[in-house]
Short mmCIF file of N, CA and C and ligand atoms in Angstrom, two decimals:
data_model
loop_
_atom_site.label_atom_id
_atom_site.label_comp_id
_atom_site.label_asym_id
_atom_site.label_seq_id
_atom_site.Cartn_x
_atom_site.Cartn_y
_atom_site.Cartn_z
N MET A 1 -67.30 58.89 64.21
CA MET A 1 -67.21 58.70 62.76
C MET A 1 -65.98 57.86 62.41
N GLU A 2 -66.15 56.98 61.45
CA GLU A 2 -65.01 56.15 61.07
C GLU A 2 -63.94 56.99 60.37
N LYS A 3 -62.69 56.63 60.68
CA LYS A 3 -61.57 57.34 60.06
C LYS A 3 -61.63 57.24 58.53
N LYS A 4 -61.31 58.34 57.87
CA LYS A 4 -61.25 58.28 56.41
C LYS A 4 -59.80 58.15 55.98
N GLY A 5 -59.49 57.02 55.41
CA GLY A 5 -58.12 56.79 54.94
C GLY A 5 -57.86 57.57 53.66
N ARG A 6 -56.61 57.71 53.34
CA ARG A 6 -56.25 58.51 52.17
C ARG A 6 -55.44 57.71 51.16
N ILE A 7 -55.41 58.24 49.97
CA ILE A 7 -54.53 57.68 48.94
C ILE A 7 -53.41 58.70 48.72
N ILE A 8 -52.19 58.22 48.92
CA ILE A 8 -51.01 59.10 48.91
C ILE A 8 -50.02 58.55 47.87
N ILE A 9 -49.43 59.45 47.12
CA ILE A 9 -48.46 59.02 46.10
C ILE A 9 -47.11 59.71 46.33
N HIS A 10 -46.06 58.91 46.27
CA HIS A 10 -44.69 59.44 46.27
C HIS A 10 -44.09 59.12 44.91
N THR A 11 -43.89 60.15 44.10
CA THR A 11 -43.34 59.90 42.76
C THR A 11 -42.14 60.80 42.50
N GLY A 12 -41.63 60.79 41.28
CA GLY A 12 -40.46 61.60 40.92
C GLY A 12 -39.19 60.76 40.86
N ASN A 13 -38.13 61.36 40.32
CA ASN A 13 -36.88 60.63 40.11
C ASN A 13 -35.91 60.73 41.28
N GLY A 14 -36.22 61.54 42.26
CA GLY A 14 -35.30 61.72 43.39
C GLY A 14 -35.38 60.59 44.40
N LYS A 15 -34.37 60.49 45.22
CA LYS A 15 -34.33 59.45 46.27
C LYS A 15 -35.25 59.81 47.42
N GLY A 16 -36.00 58.84 47.91
CA GLY A 16 -36.80 59.06 49.11
C GLY A 16 -38.24 58.59 49.03
N LYS A 17 -38.64 58.00 47.93
CA LYS A 17 -40.05 57.58 47.78
C LYS A 17 -40.39 56.42 48.70
N THR A 18 -39.58 55.37 48.62
CA THR A 18 -39.86 54.20 49.45
C THR A 18 -39.56 54.50 50.92
N THR A 19 -38.47 55.20 51.15
CA THR A 19 -38.11 55.47 52.55
C THR A 19 -39.10 56.42 53.22
N ALA A 20 -39.71 57.33 52.45
CA ALA A 20 -40.76 58.18 53.04
C ALA A 20 -41.99 57.33 53.40
N ALA A 21 -42.28 56.35 52.56
CA ALA A 21 -43.39 55.44 52.88
C ALA A 21 -43.08 54.68 54.16
N LEU A 22 -41.81 54.26 54.30
CA LEU A 22 -41.42 53.52 55.51
C LEU A 22 -41.52 54.40 56.75
N GLY A 23 -41.27 55.70 56.59
CA GLY A 23 -41.45 56.63 57.71
C GLY A 23 -42.90 56.66 58.16
N THR A 24 -43.82 56.63 57.21
CA THR A 24 -45.24 56.62 57.55
C THR A 24 -45.64 55.28 58.19
N VAL A 25 -45.02 54.21 57.70
CA VAL A 25 -45.25 52.89 58.30
C VAL A 25 -44.87 52.93 59.79
N PHE A 26 -43.72 53.48 60.06
CA PHE A 26 -43.19 53.62 61.42
C PHE A 26 -44.19 54.40 62.29
N ARG A 27 -44.68 55.47 61.73
CA ARG A 27 -45.64 56.34 62.43
C ARG A 27 -46.92 55.57 62.75
N ALA A 28 -47.46 54.86 61.77
CA ALA A 28 -48.70 54.11 61.97
C ALA A 28 -48.51 53.01 63.02
N LEU A 29 -47.38 52.31 62.93
CA LEU A 29 -47.10 51.22 63.89
C LEU A 29 -47.03 51.77 65.31
N GLY A 30 -46.50 52.97 65.44
CA GLY A 30 -46.38 53.60 66.75
C GLY A 30 -47.73 53.82 67.43
N HIS A 31 -48.76 53.93 66.62
CA HIS A 31 -50.12 54.07 67.17
C HIS A 31 -50.84 52.73 67.28
N GLY A 32 -50.10 51.66 67.12
CA GLY A 32 -50.69 50.33 67.23
C GLY A 32 -51.50 49.94 66.01
N GLN A 33 -51.32 50.67 64.91
CA GLN A 33 -52.09 50.34 63.70
C GLN A 33 -51.47 49.15 62.97
N LYS A 34 -52.29 48.55 62.11
CA LYS A 34 -51.83 47.38 61.35
C LYS A 34 -51.46 47.80 59.93
N VAL A 35 -50.31 47.29 59.50
CA VAL A 35 -49.74 47.78 58.25
C VAL A 35 -49.34 46.60 57.34
N CYS A 36 -49.52 46.82 56.06
CA CYS A 36 -49.09 45.82 55.08
C CYS A 36 -48.24 46.50 54.01
N MET A 37 -47.08 45.93 53.76
CA MET A 37 -46.18 46.44 52.72
C MET A 37 -46.15 45.40 51.60
N ILE A 38 -46.41 45.84 50.37
CA ILE A 38 -46.31 44.94 49.23
C ILE A 38 -45.34 45.55 48.24
N GLN A 39 -44.27 44.84 47.95
CA GLN A 39 -43.24 45.36 47.05
C GLN A 39 -43.33 44.68 45.69
N PHE A 40 -43.54 45.50 44.66
CA PHE A 40 -43.60 45.00 43.29
C PHE A 40 -42.23 45.20 42.64
N ILE A 41 -41.88 44.30 41.77
CA ILE A 41 -40.70 44.49 40.93
C ILE A 41 -39.44 44.79 41.75
N LYS A 42 -39.23 44.01 42.75
CA LYS A 42 -38.04 44.15 43.58
C LYS A 42 -37.43 42.77 43.78
N GLY A 43 -36.15 42.69 43.76
CA GLY A 43 -35.49 41.40 43.95
C GLY A 43 -35.53 40.94 45.40
N GLN A 44 -34.91 39.81 45.64
CA GLN A 44 -34.94 39.22 46.98
C GLN A 44 -33.72 39.64 47.81
N GLY A 45 -33.10 40.73 47.44
CA GLY A 45 -31.88 41.16 48.13
C GLY A 45 -32.08 41.44 49.61
N LYS A 46 -30.99 41.63 50.30
CA LYS A 46 -31.04 41.85 51.75
C LYS A 46 -31.23 43.33 52.06
N TYR A 47 -32.42 43.79 51.88
CA TYR A 47 -32.76 45.17 52.21
C TYR A 47 -32.93 45.29 53.72
N GLY A 48 -32.32 46.31 54.29
CA GLY A 48 -32.37 46.49 55.75
C GLY A 48 -33.79 46.57 56.28
N GLU A 49 -34.64 47.27 55.54
CA GLU A 49 -36.02 47.45 56.01
C GLU A 49 -36.77 46.12 56.11
N ARG A 50 -36.46 45.21 55.18
CA ARG A 50 -37.13 43.91 55.20
C ARG A 50 -36.68 43.07 56.37
N LEU A 51 -35.37 43.11 56.60
CA LEU A 51 -34.82 42.34 57.72
C LEU A 51 -35.42 42.83 59.03
N PHE A 52 -35.56 44.14 59.14
CA PHE A 52 -36.14 44.74 60.34
C PHE A 52 -37.62 44.39 60.45
N ALA A 53 -38.32 44.39 59.32
CA ALA A 53 -39.76 44.12 59.32
C ALA A 53 -40.09 42.75 59.91
N GLU A 54 -39.19 41.80 59.69
CA GLU A 54 -39.42 40.45 60.22
C GLU A 54 -39.55 40.44 61.73
N THR A 55 -39.00 41.45 62.38
CA THR A 55 -39.01 41.48 63.84
C THR A 55 -40.23 42.25 64.39
N ILE A 56 -41.06 42.79 63.51
CA ILE A 56 -42.14 43.67 63.97
C ILE A 56 -43.51 43.02 63.82
N ASP A 57 -44.26 42.99 64.94
CA ASP A 57 -45.65 42.55 64.88
C ASP A 57 -46.44 43.66 64.21
N ASN A 58 -47.61 43.35 63.74
CA ASN A 58 -48.50 44.34 63.12
C ASN A 58 -48.02 44.80 61.75
N LEU A 59 -46.96 44.18 61.24
CA LEU A 59 -46.48 44.54 59.91
C LEU A 59 -46.33 43.29 59.05
N ASP A 60 -47.16 43.19 58.02
CA ASP A 60 -47.06 42.08 57.06
C ASP A 60 -46.31 42.58 55.84
N TRP A 61 -45.39 41.78 55.34
CA TRP A 61 -44.51 42.23 54.26
C TRP A 61 -44.49 41.19 53.14
N TYR A 62 -44.83 41.61 51.95
CA TYR A 62 -44.84 40.70 50.80
C TYR A 62 -43.95 41.24 49.69
N ILE A 63 -43.24 40.32 49.04
CA ILE A 63 -42.39 40.70 47.92
C ILE A 63 -42.89 39.97 46.68
N CYS A 64 -43.21 40.72 45.64
CA CYS A 64 -43.80 40.09 44.45
C CYS A 64 -42.85 39.93 43.29
N GLY A 65 -42.06 40.93 43.04
CA GLY A 65 -41.25 40.88 41.82
C GLY A 65 -39.92 40.18 42.03
N LYS A 66 -39.13 40.14 40.96
CA LYS A 66 -37.84 39.46 41.04
C LYS A 66 -36.71 40.36 40.57
N GLY A 67 -36.97 41.65 40.58
CA GLY A 67 -35.93 42.57 40.09
C GLY A 67 -36.41 43.23 38.81
N PHE A 68 -35.88 44.40 38.54
CA PHE A 68 -36.26 45.12 37.34
C PHE A 68 -35.82 44.36 36.11
N VAL A 69 -36.73 44.15 35.20
CA VAL A 69 -36.36 43.47 33.97
C VAL A 69 -36.89 44.26 32.78
N PHE A 70 -36.01 44.61 31.91
CA PHE A 70 -36.45 45.31 30.71
C PHE A 70 -36.02 44.48 29.50
N ASN A 71 -36.15 43.19 29.67
CA ASN A 71 -35.71 42.24 28.67
C ASN A 71 -36.95 41.62 28.01
N LYS A 72 -37.05 41.76 26.72
CA LYS A 72 -38.25 41.33 25.98
C LYS A 72 -38.61 39.87 26.24
N GLU A 73 -37.60 39.01 26.30
CA GLU A 73 -37.87 37.57 26.45
C GLU A 73 -38.53 37.22 27.78
N GLN A 74 -38.30 38.08 28.75
CA GLN A 74 -38.84 37.74 30.08
C GLN A 74 -40.12 38.48 30.41
N ILE A 75 -40.65 39.20 29.42
CA ILE A 75 -41.81 40.05 29.69
C ILE A 75 -43.03 39.25 30.15
N ASP A 76 -43.27 38.08 29.52
CA ASP A 76 -44.44 37.28 29.90
C ASP A 76 -44.35 36.83 31.35
N GLU A 77 -43.15 36.43 31.71
CA GLU A 77 -42.92 35.98 33.09
C GLU A 77 -43.14 37.13 34.08
N ASP A 78 -42.62 38.30 33.71
CA ASP A 78 -42.78 39.48 34.56
C ASP A 78 -44.25 39.84 34.71
N LYS A 79 -44.96 39.72 33.61
CA LYS A 79 -46.38 40.06 33.61
C LYS A 79 -47.14 39.16 34.58
N GLU A 80 -46.79 37.89 34.53
CA GLU A 80 -47.43 36.92 35.41
C GLU A 80 -47.16 37.26 36.88
N VAL A 81 -45.92 37.60 37.17
CA VAL A 81 -45.54 37.97 38.54
C VAL A 81 -46.32 39.22 38.96
N ALA A 82 -46.42 40.18 38.04
CA ALA A 82 -47.14 41.42 38.34
C ALA A 82 -48.63 41.13 38.60
N GLU A 83 -49.20 40.27 37.79
CA GLU A 83 -50.63 39.94 37.96
C GLU A 83 -50.88 39.24 39.29
N GLU A 84 -50.01 38.28 39.59
CA GLU A 84 -50.13 37.57 40.87
C GLU A 84 -49.96 38.54 42.04
N GLY A 85 -48.97 39.40 41.89
CA GLY A 85 -48.70 40.38 42.95
C GLY A 85 -49.87 41.31 43.15
N PHE A 86 -50.46 41.73 42.07
CA PHE A 86 -51.59 42.66 42.22
C PHE A 86 -52.81 41.95 42.78
N ALA A 87 -53.01 40.68 42.43
CA ALA A 87 -54.12 39.91 43.00
C ALA A 87 -53.96 39.83 44.52
N LEU A 88 -52.74 39.63 44.95
CA LEU A 88 -52.45 39.60 46.38
C LEU A 88 -52.76 40.97 47.01
N ALA A 89 -52.32 42.03 46.34
CA ALA A 89 -52.57 43.38 46.86
C ALA A 89 -54.07 43.64 46.98
N ALA A 90 -54.82 43.25 45.94
CA ALA A 90 -56.27 43.47 45.94
C ALA A 90 -56.92 42.71 47.10
N ASP A 91 -56.44 41.50 47.34
CA ASP A 91 -56.96 40.69 48.44
C ASP A 91 -56.65 41.33 49.80
N ARG A 92 -55.44 41.81 49.97
CA ARG A 92 -55.04 42.44 51.23
C ARG A 92 -55.80 43.75 51.47
N ILE A 93 -56.02 44.51 50.39
CA ILE A 93 -56.76 45.77 50.50
C ILE A 93 -58.20 45.48 50.94
N ALA A 94 -58.82 44.52 50.27
CA ALA A 94 -60.23 44.22 50.54
C ALA A 94 -60.42 43.53 51.89
N SER A 95 -59.35 42.96 52.44
CA SER A 95 -59.47 42.18 53.69
C SER A 95 -59.94 43.03 54.86
N ASP A 96 -59.73 44.32 54.81
CA ASP A 96 -60.04 45.24 55.90
C ASP A 96 -59.29 44.87 57.19
N CYS A 97 -58.10 44.32 57.02
CA CYS A 97 -57.27 43.96 58.18
C CYS A 97 -56.31 45.09 58.54
N TYR A 98 -56.19 46.10 57.68
CA TYR A 98 -55.10 47.07 57.85
C TYR A 98 -55.60 48.51 57.92
N ASP A 99 -54.76 49.34 58.54
CA ASP A 99 -54.97 50.79 58.54
C ASP A 99 -54.18 51.43 57.40
N LEU A 100 -53.05 50.78 57.05
CA LEU A 100 -52.16 51.33 56.02
C LEU A 100 -51.62 50.19 55.15
N VAL A 101 -51.74 50.37 53.85
CA VAL A 101 -51.12 49.44 52.90
C VAL A 101 -50.19 50.25 52.00
N VAL A 102 -48.95 49.80 51.86
CA VAL A 102 -48.01 50.45 50.95
C VAL A 102 -47.86 49.58 49.71
N LEU A 103 -48.05 50.18 48.55
CA LEU A 103 -47.86 49.48 47.28
C LEU A 103 -46.59 50.07 46.65
N ASP A 104 -45.47 49.46 47.01
CA ASP A 104 -44.17 50.02 46.66
C ASP A 104 -43.78 49.69 45.22
N GLU A 105 -43.47 50.71 44.45
CA GLU A 105 -43.13 50.60 43.03
C GLU A 105 -44.31 50.14 42.18
N LEU A 106 -45.51 50.41 42.64
CA LEU A 106 -46.71 50.02 41.87
C LEU A 106 -46.78 50.70 40.50
N THR A 107 -46.23 51.90 40.39
CA THR A 107 -46.37 52.66 39.13
C THR A 107 -45.80 51.90 37.93
N TYR A 108 -44.85 51.00 38.18
CA TYR A 108 -44.25 50.27 37.06
C TYR A 108 -45.22 49.28 36.43
N LEU A 109 -46.23 48.84 37.16
CA LEU A 109 -47.16 47.85 36.61
C LEU A 109 -47.96 48.41 35.44
N PRO A 110 -48.62 49.57 35.63
CA PRO A 110 -49.28 50.14 34.44
C PRO A 110 -48.27 50.71 33.45
N ASN A 111 -47.18 51.30 33.94
CA ASN A 111 -46.24 51.95 33.02
C ASN A 111 -45.53 50.96 32.08
N LEU A 112 -45.35 49.73 32.54
CA LEU A 112 -44.73 48.72 31.68
C LEU A 112 -45.77 47.84 31.00
N ASP A 113 -47.05 48.24 31.14
CA ASP A 113 -48.16 47.49 30.54
C ASP A 113 -48.30 46.09 31.11
N PHE A 114 -47.94 45.92 32.35
CA PHE A 114 -48.14 44.63 32.98
C PHE A 114 -49.58 44.47 33.45
N LEU A 115 -50.24 45.58 33.71
CA LEU A 115 -51.63 45.55 34.19
C LEU A 115 -52.37 46.75 33.66
N PRO A 116 -53.68 46.57 33.31
CA PRO A 116 -54.45 47.74 32.86
C PRO A 116 -54.68 48.71 34.01
N ILE A 117 -54.49 49.96 33.74
CA ILE A 117 -54.64 50.99 34.76
C ILE A 117 -56.05 50.98 35.37
N GLU A 118 -57.06 50.71 34.54
CA GLU A 118 -58.45 50.73 35.02
C GLU A 118 -58.65 49.72 36.14
N LYS A 119 -58.01 48.57 35.98
CA LYS A 119 -58.16 47.51 36.98
C LYS A 119 -57.60 47.97 38.33
N ILE A 120 -56.47 48.65 38.27
CA ILE A 120 -55.84 49.12 39.51
C ILE A 120 -56.69 50.21 40.15
N VAL A 121 -57.14 51.15 39.32
CA VAL A 121 -57.94 52.27 39.83
C VAL A 121 -59.23 51.76 40.48
N GLU A 122 -59.85 50.78 39.84
CA GLU A 122 -61.08 50.18 40.38
C GLU A 122 -60.83 49.60 41.78
N THR A 123 -59.72 48.89 41.92
CA THR A 123 -59.37 48.27 43.20
C THR A 123 -59.11 49.34 44.27
N LEU A 124 -58.43 50.41 43.87
CA LEU A 124 -58.12 51.48 44.83
C LEU A 124 -59.41 52.18 45.27
N LYS A 125 -60.30 52.40 44.32
CA LYS A 125 -61.57 53.08 44.63
C LYS A 125 -62.43 52.28 45.60
N ALA A 126 -62.31 50.96 45.53
CA ALA A 126 -63.15 50.08 46.36
C ALA A 126 -62.51 49.80 47.72
N LYS A 127 -61.46 50.50 48.08
CA LYS A 127 -60.77 50.22 49.34
C LYS A 127 -61.69 50.47 50.53
N PRO A 128 -61.45 49.76 51.64
CA PRO A 128 -62.22 50.05 52.85
C PRO A 128 -62.01 51.51 53.27
N GLN A 129 -63.05 52.10 53.81
CA GLN A 129 -63.03 53.53 54.18
C GLN A 129 -61.83 53.92 55.03
N ARG A 130 -61.54 53.13 56.05
CA ARG A 130 -60.51 53.54 57.02
C ARG A 130 -59.08 53.39 56.49
N LEU A 131 -58.94 52.63 55.43
CA LEU A 131 -57.60 52.27 54.94
C LEU A 131 -56.92 53.42 54.20
N SER A 132 -55.66 53.69 54.58
CA SER A 132 -54.83 54.58 53.79
C SER A 132 -53.90 53.74 52.91
N ILE A 133 -53.65 54.23 51.71
CA ILE A 133 -52.78 53.52 50.78
C ILE A 133 -51.70 54.47 50.30
N ILE A 134 -50.46 54.03 50.36
CA ILE A 134 -49.35 54.80 49.78
C ILE A 134 -48.84 54.06 48.56
N ILE A 135 -48.74 54.77 47.46
CA ILE A 135 -48.19 54.21 46.22
C ILE A 135 -46.86 54.91 45.96
N THR A 136 -45.82 54.14 45.66
CA THR A 136 -44.55 54.76 45.30
C THR A 136 -44.15 54.36 43.89
N GLY A 137 -43.25 55.12 43.31
CA GLY A 137 -42.69 54.79 42.01
C GLY A 137 -42.59 56.00 41.10
N ARG A 138 -41.68 55.92 40.16
CA ARG A 138 -41.48 57.03 39.22
C ARG A 138 -42.65 57.13 38.25
N ASP A 139 -42.84 58.30 37.68
CA ASP A 139 -43.83 58.52 36.62
C ASP A 139 -45.23 58.04 37.00
N ALA A 140 -45.75 58.54 38.09
CA ALA A 140 -47.12 58.16 38.49
C ALA A 140 -48.08 58.53 37.37
N PRO A 141 -48.91 57.57 36.91
CA PRO A 141 -49.86 57.87 35.84
C PRO A 141 -50.89 58.92 36.30
N THR A 142 -51.40 59.71 35.38
CA THR A 142 -52.36 60.77 35.74
C THR A 142 -53.59 60.19 36.41
N GLU A 143 -53.97 58.99 36.05
CA GLU A 143 -55.15 58.36 36.67
C GLU A 143 -54.93 58.18 38.18
N PHE A 144 -53.70 57.86 38.57
CA PHE A 144 -53.39 57.72 40.00
C PHE A 144 -53.43 59.09 40.68
N VAL A 145 -52.82 60.07 39.99
CA VAL A 145 -52.73 61.42 40.56
C VAL A 145 -54.14 61.99 40.77
N GLU A 146 -55.02 61.77 39.82
CA GLU A 146 -56.40 62.27 39.94
C GLU A 146 -57.12 61.64 41.13
N LEU A 147 -56.89 60.38 41.32
CA LEU A 147 -57.58 59.65 42.39
C LEU A 147 -57.04 59.99 43.78
N ALA A 148 -55.76 60.33 43.85
CA ALA A 148 -55.10 60.50 45.15
C ALA A 148 -55.54 61.76 45.88
N ASP A 149 -55.40 61.74 47.20
CA ASP A 149 -55.65 62.92 48.03
C ASP A 149 -54.38 63.76 48.17
N THR A 150 -53.24 63.06 48.20
CA THR A 150 -51.95 63.72 48.45
C THR A 150 -50.92 63.15 47.49
N VAL A 151 -50.23 64.02 46.79
CA VAL A 151 -49.21 63.57 45.84
C VAL A 151 -47.95 64.40 46.05
N SER A 152 -46.83 63.73 46.29
CA SER A 152 -45.55 64.43 46.41
C SER A 152 -44.62 63.95 45.32
N GLU A 153 -43.93 64.90 44.72
CA GLU A 153 -42.95 64.54 43.70
C GLU A 153 -41.55 64.87 44.23
N ILE A 154 -40.70 63.88 44.25
CA ILE A 154 -39.34 64.08 44.75
C ILE A 154 -38.42 64.30 43.55
N VAL A 155 -37.78 65.45 43.55
CA VAL A 155 -36.95 65.86 42.42
C VAL A 155 -35.48 65.59 42.76
N VAL A 156 -34.70 65.14 41.78
CA VAL A 156 -33.26 64.98 42.04
C VAL A 156 -32.60 66.35 41.91
N VAL A 157 -31.96 66.80 42.96
CA VAL A 157 -31.10 67.98 42.86
C VAL A 157 -29.69 67.46 42.55
N LYS A 158 -29.25 66.50 43.34
CA LYS A 158 -28.11 65.66 42.95
C LYS A 158 -28.19 64.34 43.68
N HIS A 159 -27.48 63.36 43.20
CA HIS A 159 -27.47 62.05 43.84
C HIS A 159 -26.05 61.51 43.77
N ALA A 160 -25.61 60.94 44.88
CA ALA A 160 -24.24 60.43 44.98
C ALA A 160 -23.88 59.51 43.81
N PHE A 161 -24.87 58.76 43.35
CA PHE A 161 -24.66 57.83 42.24
C PHE A 161 -24.08 58.54 41.02
N GLN A 162 -24.51 59.77 40.81
CA GLN A 162 -24.01 60.56 39.66
C GLN A 162 -22.53 60.89 39.81
N GLN A 163 -22.03 60.85 41.06
CA GLN A 163 -20.59 61.08 41.27
C GLN A 163 -19.84 59.76 41.39
N GLY A 164 -20.50 58.69 40.98
CA GLY A 164 -19.83 57.38 40.94
C GLY A 164 -19.86 56.62 42.26
N ILE A 165 -20.64 57.11 43.23
CA ILE A 165 -20.72 56.39 44.51
C ILE A 165 -21.80 55.32 44.42
N LYS A 166 -21.40 54.08 44.66
CA LYS A 166 -22.33 52.95 44.50
C LYS A 166 -23.31 52.88 45.67
N ALA A 167 -24.38 52.10 45.46
CA ALA A 167 -25.41 51.90 46.50
C ALA A 167 -24.75 51.40 47.79
N GLN A 168 -25.12 52.00 48.91
CA GLN A 168 -24.50 51.65 50.19
C GLN A 168 -25.50 51.02 51.15
N LYS A 169 -24.99 50.01 51.86
CA LYS A 169 -25.77 49.31 52.88
C LYS A 169 -26.24 50.32 53.94
N GLY A 170 -27.48 50.25 54.30
CA GLY A 170 -28.00 51.15 55.35
C GLY A 170 -28.47 52.48 54.79
N VAL A 171 -28.14 52.78 53.54
CA VAL A 171 -28.61 54.03 52.93
C VAL A 171 -29.49 53.75 51.72
N GLU A 172 -28.99 52.89 50.83
CA GLU A 172 -29.78 52.56 49.64
C GLU A 172 -30.50 51.21 49.78
N PHE A 173 -30.01 50.35 50.64
CA PHE A 173 -30.67 49.05 50.80
C PHE A 173 -30.50 48.52 52.21
P1 ATP B 201 -35.32 55.02 48.53
O1 ATP B 201 -35.65 53.55 48.58
O2 ATP B 201 -33.89 55.25 48.88
O3 ATP B 201 -36.30 55.87 49.25
P2 ATP B 201 -36.67 55.60 46.06
O4 ATP B 201 -37.73 54.67 46.49
O5 ATP B 201 -37.02 57.04 45.94
O6 ATP B 201 -35.40 55.45 47.00
P3 ATP B 201 -36.31 53.98 43.65
O7 ATP B 201 -36.57 54.54 42.30
O8 ATP B 201 -37.26 52.99 44.19
O9 ATP B 201 -36.10 55.23 44.65
O10 ATP B 201 -34.82 53.47 43.68
C1 ATP B 201 -34.31 52.23 43.76
C2 ATP B 201 -32.89 52.31 44.33
O11 ATP B 201 -32.12 53.35 43.71
C3 ATP B 201 -32.85 52.65 45.83
O12 ATP B 201 -31.77 51.95 46.39
C4 ATP B 201 -32.62 54.13 45.86
O13 ATP B 201 -31.99 54.57 47.08
C5 ATP B 201 -31.76 54.37 44.65
N1 ATP B 201 -32.06 55.68 44.04
C6 ATP B 201 -33.15 56.46 44.19
N2 ATP B 201 -33.10 57.59 43.45
C7 ATP B 201 -31.92 57.53 42.79
C8 ATP B 201 -31.26 58.40 41.84
N3 ATP B 201 -31.80 59.54 41.46
N4 ATP B 201 -30.05 58.00 41.37
C9 ATP B 201 -29.48 56.84 41.76
N5 ATP B 201 -30.05 55.98 42.64
C10 ATP B 201 -31.25 56.31 43.15
MG1 MG B 202 -38.48 52.93 45.80
#
């Protein structure tokens, strides 16, 4: 019987959503599986995971966004980037080339009204049977939660940032 892939969500305000997805990527790669990471709404900074990804076969990595923007004047531009990024994600999902696709920070697309939720849900529902998808991001919409097989919420108990400690290389990026 063909493997049944799952839809998994990592949400909540605590640290660990993207890095937990990367742990699963590591696990899948260890079994020789093919993985695709698509990052929405992230800048082009030197993230350690991206630098490492360049050295790994079986892992395709795409960056769509240009950084978090909550500036009204740039909303149209952001929307365009989000639409292009999601078109790429839909293409990669439908390609049936992968065992695991990570849609990192996808929750911001519907939450900021960059994309209609129905369009995203439709694409997720039409995924190839064997494919697992991990979605990360704060405030996962209920439509995602309903569709998913597994949902984890990471709660902040405390975070170094609250004590004035800035983002650190190798830990936050
Ligand atoms: P990580 O990438 O470390 O797993 P994350 O994916 O859960 O974090 P995001 O909301 O994507 O969290 O966070 C973006 C950046 O802010 C990351 O560098 C992350 O480490 C950091 N971060 C995550 N949670 C918090 C928090 N509660 N307070 C301050 N910084 C945070
Ligand atoms: Mg993240």
